[in-house]
Amino acid sequence: MQTISVDPVTRIEGHLKIEVEVDGGKVVSAKSSGTLFRGIELILQGHDPRDAQELVQRICGVCPVGHAAASAFALDDAFGIEPPDNGRILRNLILGANYIQSDILHFYHLAALDYVKAPDTILPLAPRYEGDYRLPDDINAAAVDHYLKALEMRKKAHELCAIFGGRAPAPRSIVPGGVTEVVDAEKILHFKYRLAELIDFIDNIYVPDVLAVADVYKDWLDIGRGCQNMLSFGCYPQKDGSRFIKEGTYIDGKDGRFDPDQVTEDVKYSWYKDDIDKSPKEAVVAPDHEKANAYSWMKAPRYEGKVLEVGPLARMWVDKDPTIRGFGEKAFSVMGRHAARALELQKIAHAMNDWVMELKPGEPTCAPHELPKEATGVGTVDAVRGALGHWIKIEGGRIAKYNCVVPTTWNTSPRDDKDQPGPVEQALVGTEVKDANNPIELVRIVRSFDPCIACAVHVITPNRNVGAFRVY
């Protein structure tokens, strides 16, 4: 039995440690460890509830819009209000712009270097394993050029977000009841112009690049299966009350409906006191960094006690996308996740082109409201990386309790109270590691989930050893 530790996993957002046991060249057990403590919920206590959508965006600079949306939905629920059509559409457009920026970032600047051999003269600071670069020279050279082009596209996506968000990252305009930004014809034209350029990049560069890589690395359609249970909170509310990307579950081979009351968080192997309430409605985090057998600062979110994967693959599967469902079991894989992410973004970007034309200049973008003294609310949305829920409890006009259950906490969770490994841990088990000193298989699997550890953990504890790192 051999132990392989990758600490930290690079080219993801935040700090994640992966440790696996290998026997006969295959992974037989895995541990996913978040090495920092998240304290944002404690920071929010005592604040005016209307501060929440601003403060939670500081969870992460890559995906702040998802947190703003989830928080605003929770406040809408607590306040008993609903945004006007303009406010609903603007929220969707701001979130969509963040999807575009984040997905381009993930493929080109985080994951692609596992498959694209870039000259050190061009990318001297890009940490990557050596070996298993199979792309034909012409495809590889184009991918290197697109790496640089993608930097420009990310900038344009931020500009797209800022048109109605006020700035990017961390837009200021999303508030309870809608959006503070006004709608006029000039802003619509600016949005359409930038979106058209981004759609062209997605259609003619991003999607073809992902499919070209997937075609060369077909064997990675059989690697990284995971739990094969899927969860989507849905996203992009529509006028009829439905969501453009549907909410729902896929558990043990059956499609099901989503019920937020079935979300719980276990802490048996997390550095928190065992008596924490499992329900995000009532939980108050209580760190316990000396806890025996614990190995992560992340909790273990579960749905009906089951381990579920979240993210683009989960959304496209739950939404019954014919292309992704057409992959069958092979969709539950490293390349399946990359393909789902690209095809979903293409679908969303084209929908945004229609949504922006539904805006009505001069009409309201935000519903008036009053701050309740006592209330509870829940806001669910699928952020870029997956199912995101915010729960708020208001007492005396102030935040008494606040909890975020975030996508990466679902995917990179430790074992739960039933000793069930989390989705990434399950995806690693069974993987063949050809070279223990060059375990590219492990990081390829992890990066296919696009982890955002900043969303899952936040404040370092001085008693943890973070002095030695093995960087890949």
CSV table of C-alpha atoms in Angstrom, one decimal:
chain,number,residue,atom,x,y,z
A,1,MET,CA,0.0,0.0,0.0
A,2,GLN,CA,1.4,3.4,-1.0
A,3,THR,CA,0.2,6.9,0.1
A,4,ILE,CA,0.2,9.7,-2.4
A,5,SER,CA,-0.4,13.2,-1.2
A,6,VAL,CA,-1.0,16.3,-3.4
A,7,ASP,CA,-0.9,19.3,-1.2
A,8,PRO,CA,-2.0,21.8,-2.4
A,9,VAL,CA,-3.7,20.9,-5.7
A,10,THR,CA,-2.8,23.8,-7.9
A,11,ARG,CA,-4.7,25.5,-10.7
A,12,ILE,CA,-8.0,25.5,-8.7
A,13,GLU,CA,-9.4,28.3,-6.6
A,14,GLY,CA,-8.1,28.0,-3.1
A,15,HIS,CA,-6.3,25.3,-1.1
A,16,LEU,CA,-7.2,21.6,-1.3
A,17,LYS,CA,-5.2,18.6,-0.2
A,18,ILE,CA,-5.8,15.2,-1.8
A,19,GLU,CA,-4.5,12.0,-0.2
A,20,VAL,CA,-5.0,8.6,-1.7
A,21,GLU,CA,-4.0,5.0,-0.9
A,22,VAL,CA,-2.8,3.0,-3.9
A,23,ASP,CA,-2.6,-0.8,-4.0
A,24,GLY,CA,-1.6,-2.6,-7.1
A,25,GLY,CA,-1.3,0.6,-9.0
A,26,LYS,CA,-5.0,1.7,-8.3
A,27,VAL,CA,-6.5,4.0,-5.8
A,28,VAL,CA,-8.4,2.1,-3.1
A,29,SER,CA,-9.3,5.0,-0.8
A,30,ALA,CA,-9.1,8.8,-1.0
A,31,LYS,CA,-9.4,11.8,1.3
A,32,SER,CA,-10.3,15.3,0.2
A,33,SER,CA,-9.2,17.9,2.7
A,34,GLY,CA,-10.1,21.6,2.9
A,35,THR,CA,-7.2,23.0,4.9
A,36,LEU,CA,-8.7,26.4,5.9
A,37,PHE,CA,-11.7,27.3,8.1
A,38,ARG,CA,-14.7,29.3,6.7
A,39,GLY,CA,-16.1,31.8,9.1
A,40,ILE,CA,-18.3,34.0,6.9
A,41,GLU,CA,-21.5,32.9,8.6
A,42,LEU,CA,-20.2,34.1,12.0
A,43,ILE,CA,-19.2,37.4,10.5
A,44,LEU,CA,-22.7,38.0,9.2
A,45,GLN,CA,-24.3,37.5,12.6
A,46,GLY,CA,-25.7,40.8,14.0
A,47,HIS,CA,-25.6,42.6,10.6
A,48,ASP,CA,-28.5,44.3,8.9
A,49,PRO,CA,-29.9,41.6,6.6
A,50,ARG,CA,-29.6,43.9,3.7
A,51,ASP,CA,-25.8,43.7,4.1
A,52,ALA,CA,-25.9,40.0,3.3
A,53,GLN,CA,-25.8,40.1,-0.5
A,54,GLU,CA,-22.8,42.4,-0.3
A,55,LEU,CA,-20.8,40.5,2.3
A,56,VAL,CA,-21.3,37.0,0.9
A,57,GLN,CA,-19.7,38.1,-2.4
A,58,ARG,CA,-16.4,38.3,-0.5
A,59,ILE,CA,-16.5,34.5,-0.2
A,60,CYS,CA,-14.9,34.3,-3.6
A,61,GLY,CA,-13.7,36.7,-6.3
A,62,VAL,CA,-14.2,34.1,-9.1
A,63,CYS,CA,-17.9,33.3,-8.4
A,64,PRO,CA,-19.3,36.2,-6.3
A,65,VAL,CA,-22.5,36.6,-8.4
A,66,GLY,CA,-23.8,33.2,-7.5
A,67,HIS,CA,-23.5,34.2,-3.8
A,68,ALA,CA,-25.2,37.5,-4.5
A,69,ALA,CA,-28.1,35.8,-6.3
A,70,ALA,CA,-28.6,33.1,-3.6
A,71,SER,CA,-28.5,35.7,-0.8
A,72,ALA,CA,-30.9,38.0,-2.7
A,73,PHE,CA,-33.3,35.0,-3.2
A,74,ALA,CA,-33.1,34.2,0.5
A,75,LEU,CA,-33.9,37.9,1.3
A,76,ASP,CA,-36.7,37.9,-1.2
A,77,ASP,CA,-38.1,34.9,0.6
A,78,ALA,CA,-37.7,36.4,4.0
A,79,PHE,CA,-39.1,39.7,3.0
A,80,GLY,CA,-42.0,38.2,1.1
A,81,ILE,CA,-41.2,40.1,-2.2
A,82,GLU,CA,-40.7,39.2,-5.8
A,83,PRO,CA,-38.6,41.2,-8.3
A,84,PRO,CA,-40.3,42.8,-11.3
A,85,ASP,CA,-39.6,41.3,-14.7
A,86,ASN,CA,-36.7,43.8,-15.4
A,87,GLY,CA,-35.1,42.9,-12.1
A,88,ARG,CA,-35.4,39.1,-12.7
A,89,ILE,CA,-33.9,39.4,-16.2
A,90,LEU,CA,-31.1,41.6,-15.0
A,91,ARG,CA,-30.1,39.2,-12.3
A,92,ASN,CA,-30.1,36.4,-14.9
A,93,LEU,CA,-27.9,38.5,-17.3
A,94,ILE,CA,-25.4,39.3,-14.5
A,95,LEU,CA,-25.2,35.7,-13.4
A,96,GLY,CA,-24.8,34.6,-17.0
A,97,ALA,CA,-21.9,37.0,-17.6
A,98,ASN,CA,-20.2,35.4,-14.6
A,99,TYR,CA,-20.8,31.9,-16.0
A,100,ILE,CA,-19.1,33.0,-19.2
A,101,GLN,CA,-16.0,34.4,-17.4
A,102,SER,CA,-15.7,31.5,-15.0
A,103,ASP,CA,-16.1,28.7,-17.5
A,104,ILE,CA,-13.6,30.2,-19.9
A,105,LEU,CA,-11.2,30.6,-16.9
A,106,HIS,CA,-11.7,27.0,-15.9
A,107,PHE,CA,-10.9,25.4,-19.2
A,108,TYR,CA,-8.2,27.5,-20.6
A,109,HIS,CA,-6.3,28.7,-17.5
A,110,LEU,CA,-6.9,26.0,-15.0
A,111,ALA,CA,-7.7,22.6,-16.6
A,112,ALA,CA,-6.3,22.8,-20.2
A,113,LEU,CA,-2.7,22.6,-19.2
A,114,ASP,CA,-3.2,19.0,-18.2
A,115,TYR,CA,-3.7,18.3,-21.9
A,116,VAL,CA,-2.0,21.2,-23.8
A,117,LYS,CA,1.8,21.2,-24.0
A,118,ALA,CA,2.6,24.9,-23.8
A,119,PRO,CA,6.2,26.2,-24.3
A,120,ASP,CA,7.8,27.5,-21.2
A,121,THR,CA,8.7,30.6,-23.0
A,122,ILE,CA,5.0,31.4,-23.3
A,123,LEU,CA,3.7,30.0,-20.0
A,124,PRO,CA,6.8,29.9,-17.7
A,125,LEU,CA,4.7,30.1,-14.5
A,126,ALA,CA,2.1,27.4,-15.4
A,127,PRO,CA,2.5,24.5,-12.9
A,128,ARG,CA,1.8,21.2,-14.6
A,129,TYR,CA,2.8,17.6,-14.6
A,130,GLU,CA,4.9,16.3,-17.5
A,131,GLY,CA,3.8,13.5,-19.9
A,132,ASP,CA,0.6,12.3,-21.5
A,133,TYR,CA,0.4,15.2,-24.0
A,134,ARG,CA,-1.3,13.6,-27.0
A,135,LEU,CA,-2.8,16.5,-29.0
A,136,PRO,CA,-1.7,16.7,-32.6
A,137,ASP,CA,0.7,19.6,-33.2
A,138,ASP,CA,-1.8,21.8,-35.0
A,139,ILE,CA,-4.5,21.4,-32.3
A,140,ASN,CA,-2.0,21.9,-29.6
A,141,ALA,CA,-0.6,25.1,-31.2
A,142,ALA,CA,-4.2,26.5,-31.7
A,143,ALA,CA,-5.0,25.7,-28.0
A,144,VAL,CA,-1.9,27.7,-26.9
A,145,ASP,CA,-3.1,30.6,-29.0
A,146,HIS,CA,-6.6,30.3,-27.5
A,147,TYR,CA,-5.2,30.3,-24.0
A,148,LEU,CA,-4.0,33.8,-24.6
A,149,LYS,CA,-7.2,34.8,-26.5
A,150,ALA,CA,-9.2,33.5,-23.5
A,151,LEU,CA,-7.6,36.1,-21.3
A,152,GLU,CA,-9.1,38.9,-23.4
A,153,MET,CA,-12.5,37.1,-23.5
A,154,ARG,CA,-12.5,36.9,-19.7
A,155,LYS,CA,-11.9,40.7,-19.6
A,156,LYS,CA,-14.9,41.2,-21.9
A,157,ALA,CA,-17.1,38.9,-19.8
A,158,HIS,CA,-16.2,41.1,-16.8
A,159,GLU,CA,-17.2,44.1,-18.8
A,160,LEU,CA,-20.4,42.4,-19.7
A,161,CYS,CA,-21.2,41.8,-16.1
A,162,ALA,CA,-20.4,45.4,-15.1
A,163,ILE,CA,-22.9,46.9,-17.6
A,164,PHE,CA,-25.8,46.0,-15.3
A,165,GLY,CA,-23.9,44.9,-12.2
A,166,GLY,CA,-22.1,48.2,-11.7
A,167,ARG,CA,-18.7,46.5,-11.6
A,168,ALA,CA,-17.0,43.1,-11.8
A,169,PRO,CA,-16.1,41.1,-9.9
A,170,ALA,CA,-18.5,41.6,-6.9
A,171,PRO,CA,-21.2,43.6,-8.6
A,172,ARG,CA,-23.1,46.1,-6.4
A,173,SER,CA,-26.5,46.2,-8.1
A,174,ILE,CA,-28.1,42.9,-6.9
A,175,VAL,CA,-30.3,43.7,-3.9
A,176,PRO,CA,-33.4,42.3,-2.2
A,177,GLY,CA,-36.3,42.8,-4.6
A,178,GLY,CA,-34.2,42.9,-7.8
A,179,VAL,CA,-31.5,45.1,-9.1
A,180,THR,CA,-30.7,48.8,-8.6
A,181,GLU,CA,-29.4,49.4,-12.1
A,182,VAL,CA,-31.8,51.1,-14.5
A,183,VAL,CA,-32.4,49.9,-18.1
A,184,ASP,CA,-31.9,52.1,-21.1
A,185,ALA,CA,-31.4,51.4,-24.8
A,186,GLU,CA,-27.7,52.3,-24.7
A,187,LYS,CA,-26.9,49.7,-22.1
A,188,ILE,CA,-28.8,47.1,-24.0
A,189,LEU,CA,-26.8,47.8,-27.1
A,190,HIS,CA,-23.5,47.7,-25.2
A,191,PHE,CA,-24.5,44.4,-23.7
A,192,LYS,CA,-25.6,42.9,-27.0
A,193,TYR,CA,-22.3,44.0,-28.7
A,194,ARG,CA,-20.1,42.4,-26.1
A,195,LEU,CA,-22.2,39.3,-25.8
A,196,ALA,CA,-22.1,38.7,-29.6
A,197,GLU,CA,-18.3,38.6,-29.4
A,198,LEU,CA,-18.3,36.2,-26.5
A,199,ILE,CA,-20.9,34.0,-28.2
A,200,ASP,CA,-18.6,33.8,-31.3
A,201,PHE,CA,-15.7,32.8,-29.1
A,202,ILE,CA,-17.8,30.1,-27.3
A,203,ASP,CA,-19.3,28.7,-30.5
A,204,ASN,CA,-16.2,28.7,-32.7
A,205,ILE,CA,-13.3,28.3,-30.3
A,206,TYR,CA,-14.3,27.1,-26.8
A,207,VAL,CA,-16.7,24.4,-27.6
A,208,PRO,CA,-14.6,23.0,-30.5
A,209,ASP,CA,-11.5,23.0,-28.3
A,210,VAL,CA,-13.2,21.1,-25.6
A,211,LEU,CA,-14.6,18.6,-28.1
A,212,ALA,CA,-11.2,18.2,-29.8
A,213,VAL,CA,-9.5,17.4,-26.5
A,214,ALA,CA,-12.3,15.0,-25.5
A,215,ASP,CA,-11.9,13.2,-28.9
A,216,VAL,CA,-8.1,12.7,-28.4
A,217,TYR,CA,-8.6,11.7,-24.7
A,218,LYS,CA,-11.5,9.3,-25.2
A,219,ASP,CA,-10.2,7.0,-22.5
A,220,TRP,CA,-11.0,9.8,-20.0
A,221,LEU,CA,-14.7,9.1,-20.6
A,222,ASP,CA,-14.2,6.1,-18.5
A,223,ILE,CA,-12.2,7.7,-15.7
A,224,GLY,CA,-13.5,9.6,-12.7
A,225,ARG,CA,-17.0,8.1,-12.5
A,226,GLY,CA,-17.9,9.2,-9.0
A,227,CYS,CA,-21.2,8.6,-7.2
A,228,GLN,CA,-23.4,9.0,-10.3
A,229,ASN,CA,-26.1,10.8,-8.2
A,230,MET,CA,-26.8,14.3,-9.4
A,231,LEU,CA,-28.4,17.4,-7.9
A,232,SER,CA,-29.4,20.7,-9.4
A,233,PHE,CA,-31.0,23.7,-7.6
A,234,GLY,CA,-31.8,25.1,-11.0
A,235,CYS,CA,-31.0,28.6,-12.2
A,236,TYR,CA,-32.2,31.6,-14.3
A,237,PRO,CA,-35.8,32.1,-13.1
A,238,GLN,CA,-38.4,32.6,-15.9
A,239,LYS,CA,-41.5,34.7,-16.0
A,240,ASP,CA,-43.7,31.6,-15.5
A,241,GLY,CA,-41.9,30.7,-12.3
A,242,SER,CA,-39.9,27.9,-13.8
A,243,ARG,CA,-36.1,27.9,-14.2
A,244,PHE,CA,-34.2,27.9,-17.5
A,245,ILE,CA,-32.0,25.2,-16.1
A,246,LYS,CA,-34.3,22.9,-14.2
A,247,GLU,CA,-34.0,21.9,-10.5
A,248,GLY,CA,-34.2,18.3,-9.5
A,249,THR,CA,-32.3,15.2,-8.5
A,250,TYR,CA,-31.0,12.0,-10.1
A,251,ILE,CA,-30.6,9.4,-7.4
A,252,ASP,CA,-29.9,5.6,-7.8
A,253,GLY,CA,-30.9,5.9,-11.5
A,254,LYS,CA,-34.2,7.7,-11.0
A,255,ASP,CA,-35.1,11.3,-11.6
A,256,GLY,CA,-36.7,13.2,-8.7
A,257,ARG,CA,-37.9,16.5,-7.4
A,258,PHE,CA,-35.8,18.9,-5.3
A,259,ASP,CA,-36.8,19.7,-1.7
A,260,PRO,CA,-34.5,22.2,0.1
A,261,ASP,CA,-35.6,20.7,3.5
A,262,GLN,CA,-33.8,17.5,2.6
A,263,VAL,CA,-30.4,19.2,2.6
A,264,THR,CA,-28.2,18.4,5.7
A,265,GLU,CA,-24.5,18.7,6.6
A,266,ASP,CA,-22.6,16.0,8.5
A,267,VAL,CA,-19.4,16.8,10.5
A,268,LYS,CA,-18.1,13.4,11.7
A,269,TYR,CA,-14.8,13.9,9.8
A,270,SER,CA,-14.8,17.7,9.8
A,271,TRP,CA,-13.1,20.0,12.3
A,272,TYR,CA,-16.3,21.1,13.9
A,273,LYS,CA,-18.0,20.1,17.1
A,274,ASP,CA,-20.3,17.0,16.7
A,275,ASP,CA,-23.3,18.6,18.3
A,276,ILE,CA,-23.8,21.2,15.4
A,277,ASP,CA,-27.3,21.1,14.0
A,278,LYS,CA,-27.3,19.2,10.7
A,279,SER,CA,-29.9,21.6,9.2
A,280,PRO,CA,-28.6,24.7,7.5
A,281,LYS,CA,-31.7,26.5,8.9
A,282,GLU,CA,-30.4,26.2,12.4
A,283,ALA,CA,-26.6,25.3,12.3
A,284,VAL,CA,-24.1,27.6,14.0
A,285,VAL,CA,-20.5,26.6,13.2
A,286,ALA,CA,-18.3,25.7,16.2
A,287,PRO,CA,-14.7,24.9,15.2
A,288,ASP,CA,-12.9,22.0,16.9
A,289,HIS,CA,-9.4,21.8,15.3
A,290,GLU,CA,-8.3,19.1,17.7
A,291,LYS,CA,-11.1,16.7,16.8
A,292,ALA,CA,-9.9,13.1,16.5
A,293,ASN,CA,-10.3,11.4,13.0
A,294,ALA,CA,-11.3,14.7,11.4
A,295,TYR,CA,-9.4,15.7,8.2
A,296,SER,CA,-11.2,18.6,6.6
A,297,TRP,CA,-12.6,22.1,7.3
A,298,MET,CA,-15.4,21.3,4.9
A,299,LYS,CA,-18.6,19.7,6.1
A,300,ALA,CA,-20.3,16.9,4.3
A,301,PRO,CA,-23.5,18.1,2.6
A,302,ARG,CA,-26.0,15.3,1.8
A,303,TYR,CA,-29.5,15.1,0.3
A,304,GLU,CA,-31.8,12.6,1.8
A,305,GLY,CA,-28.6,11.1,3.4
A,306,LYS,CA,-27.2,10.4,-0.1
A,307,VAL,CA,-23.9,11.6,-1.7
A,308,LEU,CA,-24.7,13.8,-4.7
A,309,GLU,CA,-22.5,15.5,-7.3
A,310,VAL,CA,-23.3,19.1,-8.3
A,311,GLY,CA,-22.1,21.3,-11.2
A,312,PRO,CA,-22.6,21.5,-15.0
A,313,LEU,CA,-22.8,17.8,-15.5
A,314,ALA,CA,-25.4,17.5,-12.8
A,315,ARG,CA,-27.4,20.4,-14.2
A,316,MET,CA,-27.3,19.1,-17.8
A,317,TRP,CA,-28.2,15.5,-16.6
A,318,VAL,CA,-31.1,16.7,-14.4
A,319,ASP,CA,-32.2,19.0,-17.2
A,320,LYS,CA,-32.3,15.9,-19.5
A,321,ASP,CA,-30.0,17.4,-22.1
A,322,PRO,CA,-30.1,15.0,-25.0
A,323,THR,CA,-26.4,15.2,-25.8
A,324,ILE,CA,-25.2,14.6,-22.3
A,325,ARG,CA,-27.8,11.9,-21.6
A,326,GLY,CA,-26.8,10.4,-24.9
A,327,PHE,CA,-23.3,9.7,-23.5
A,328,GLY,CA,-24.9,7.3,-21.0
A,329,GLU,CA,-22.6,6.1,-18.2
A,330,LYS,CA,-19.7,7.8,-20.0
A,331,ALA,CA,-21.1,11.2,-19.1
A,332,PHE,CA,-20.1,10.5,-15.5
A,333,SER,CA,-16.4,11.1,-16.2
A,334,VAL,CA,-13.6,13.6,-16.5
A,335,MET,CA,-14.3,14.4,-20.1
A,336,GLY,CA,-18.1,14.2,-19.5
A,337,ARG,CA,-17.8,17.1,-17.0
A,338,HIS,CA,-15.7,19.2,-19.4
A,339,ALA,CA,-18.2,18.5,-22.3
A,340,ALA,CA,-21.2,19.3,-20.2
A,341,ARG,CA,-19.6,22.6,-19.0
A,342,ALA,CA,-18.9,23.8,-22.5
A,343,LEU,CA,-22.3,22.8,-24.0
A,344,GLU,CA,-24.2,24.3,-21.1
A,345,LEU,CA,-22.4,27.6,-21.5
A,346,GLN,CA,-23.2,27.7,-25.2
A,347,LYS,CA,-26.9,27.1,-24.3
A,348,ILE,CA,-26.9,29.8,-21.7
A,349,ALA,CA,-25.1,32.4,-23.7
A,350,HIS,CA,-27.5,32.1,-26.6
A,351,ALA,CA,-30.5,32.4,-24.2
A,352,MET,CA,-28.9,35.6,-22.8
A,353,ASN,CA,-29.1,37.1,-26.3
A,354,ASP,CA,-32.9,36.6,-26.1
A,355,TRP,CA,-33.3,37.7,-22.5
A,356,VAL,CA,-31.6,41.1,-23.0
A,357,MET,CA,-34.2,41.9,-25.6
A,358,GLU,CA,-37.0,41.3,-23.1
A,359,LEU,CA,-35.8,44.2,-21.0
A,360,LYS,CA,-38.1,47.3,-21.0
A,361,PRO,CA,-36.4,50.6,-20.6
A,362,GLY,CA,-37.9,52.9,-18.1
A,363,GLU,CA,-39.8,50.2,-16.2
A,364,PRO,CA,-39.0,49.2,-12.5
A,365,THR,CA,-36.1,46.9,-11.8
A,366,CYS,CA,-36.6,46.5,-8.0
A,367,ALA,CA,-39.6,45.8,-5.8
A,368,PRO,CA,-40.1,48.1,-2.8
A,369,HIS,CA,-39.9,46.4,0.6
A,370,GLU,CA,-39.7,46.8,4.3
A,371,LEU,CA,-37.3,45.1,6.7
A,372,PRO,CA,-39.1,42.5,8.8
A,373,LYS,CA,-38.2,42.2,12.5
A,374,GLU,CA,-38.6,38.4,12.5
A,375,ALA,CA,-38.3,36.2,9.4
A,376,THR,CA,-36.6,33.2,7.8
A,377,GLY,CA,-35.7,32.7,4.2
A,378,VAL,CA,-33.9,30.3,1.9
A,379,GLY,CA,-32.4,31.1,-1.5
A,380,THR,CA,-31.3,28.4,-3.9
A,381,VAL,CA,-29.5,28.8,-7.2
A,382,ASP,CA,-27.0,26.9,-9.2
A,383,ALA,CA,-23.9,29.0,-9.3
A,384,VAL,CA,-21.3,28.2,-11.9
A,385,ARG,CA,-19.8,25.3,-10.0
A,386,GLY,CA,-23.1,23.8,-8.8
A,387,ALA,CA,-25.9,23.8,-6.2
A,388,LEU,CA,-25.7,26.8,-3.9
A,389,GLY,CA,-28.0,27.5,-1.0
A,390,HIS,CA,-28.2,30.4,1.5
A,391,TRP,CA,-30.3,30.1,4.7
A,392,ILE,CA,-31.1,33.2,6.8
A,393,LYS,CA,-32.8,33.7,10.1
A,394,ILE,CA,-33.7,37.3,11.2
A,395,GLU,CA,-34.4,38.2,14.8
A,396,GLY,CA,-34.9,41.8,16.0
A,397,GLY,CA,-34.3,43.1,12.5
A,398,ARG,CA,-30.7,41.6,12.5
A,399,ILE,CA,-29.2,38.4,11.2
A,400,ALA,CA,-29.3,35.8,13.9
A,401,LYS,CA,-28.2,32.8,11.8
A,402,TYR,CA,-26.8,32.5,8.3
A,403,ASN,CA,-25.6,29.4,6.5
A,404,CYS,CA,-24.2,28.8,3.0
A,405,VAL,CA,-24.1,25.3,1.5
A,406,VAL,CA,-21.8,25.7,-1.5
A,407,PRO,CA,-21.0,23.7,-4.6
A,408,THR,CA,-17.5,22.7,-3.7
A,409,THR,CA,-18.6,21.6,-0.2
A,410,TRP,CA,-20.8,19.1,-1.9
A,411,ASN,CA,-18.2,17.9,-4.4
A,412,THR,CA,-15.0,17.9,-2.2
A,413,SER,CA,-16.7,16.9,1.0
A,414,PRO,CA,-15.1,14.4,3.4
A,415,ARG,CA,-16.8,11.3,4.5
A,416,ASP,CA,-20.2,11.7,6.3
A,417,ASP,CA,-21.7,10.2,9.4
A,418,LYS,CA,-22.3,6.9,7.5
A,419,ASP,CA,-18.7,6.9,6.4
A,420,GLN,CA,-19.8,7.5,2.8
A,421,PRO,CA,-17.0,9.2,0.8
A,422,GLY,CA,-17.7,12.5,-0.9
A,423,PRO,CA,-18.1,12.8,-4.7
A,424,VAL,CA,-14.5,13.6,-5.5
A,425,GLU,CA,-13.3,10.9,-3.1
A,426,GLN,CA,-15.5,8.4,-4.9
A,427,ALA,CA,-14.4,9.6,-8.3
A,428,LEU,CA,-10.7,9.0,-7.4
A,429,VAL,CA,-11.3,5.4,-6.1
A,430,GLY,CA,-10.4,2.8,-8.8
A,431,THR,CA,-8.2,5.2,-10.8
A,432,GLU,CA,-5.0,3.7,-12.1
A,433,VAL,CA,-2.0,5.8,-11.2
A,434,LYS,CA,0.8,5.0,-13.6
A,435,ASP,CA,3.6,7.0,-11.8
A,436,ALA,CA,3.3,7.9,-8.1
A,437,ASN,CA,5.8,10.7,-8.7
A,438,ASN,CA,3.7,12.1,-11.5
A,439,PRO,CA,0.1,11.4,-10.5
A,440,ILE,CA,-1.5,13.4,-13.3
A,441,GLU,CA,-4.6,11.2,-13.1
A,442,LEU,CA,-5.5,12.5,-9.6
A,443,VAL,CA,-5.4,16.2,-10.5
A,444,ARG,CA,-7.2,15.7,-13.8
A,445,ILE,CA,-10.1,14.2,-11.9
A,446,VAL,CA,-10.1,16.9,-9.3
A,447,ARG,CA,-9.9,19.7,-11.8
A,448,SER,CA,-12.8,18.3,-13.8
A,449,PHE,CA,-15.1,19.3,-10.9
A,450,ASP,CA,-13.7,22.9,-11.0
A,451,PRO,CA,-13.3,23.2,-7.2
A,452,CYS,CA,-13.6,26.6,-5.6
A,453,ILE,CA,-12.1,26.0,-2.1
A,454,ALA,CA,-12.4,29.7,-1.4
A,455,CYS,CA,-16.2,29.2,-1.3
A,456,ALA,CA,-15.8,26.2,1.0
A,457,VAL,CA,-13.2,27.6,3.5
A,458,HIS,CA,-12.0,31.1,4.5
A,459,VAL,CA,-10.0,31.9,7.6
A,460,ILE,CA,-6.7,30.1,8.4
A,461,THR,CA,-6.3,28.7,11.9
A,462,PRO,CA,-2.8,29.3,13.4
A,463,ASN,CA,-2.6,25.7,14.8
A,464,ARG,CA,-2.7,24.0,11.4
A,465,ASN,CA,0.6,23.1,9.7
A,466,VAL,CA,0.8,24.9,6.4
A,467,GLY,CA,4.5,25.3,6.1
A,468,ALA,CA,5.4,22.6,3.6
A,469,PHE,CA,3.8,22.3,0.2
A,470,ARG,CA,4.3,20.0,-2.8
A,471,VAL,CA,3.4,22.0,-5.8
A,472,TYR,CA,2.3,20.6,-9.2
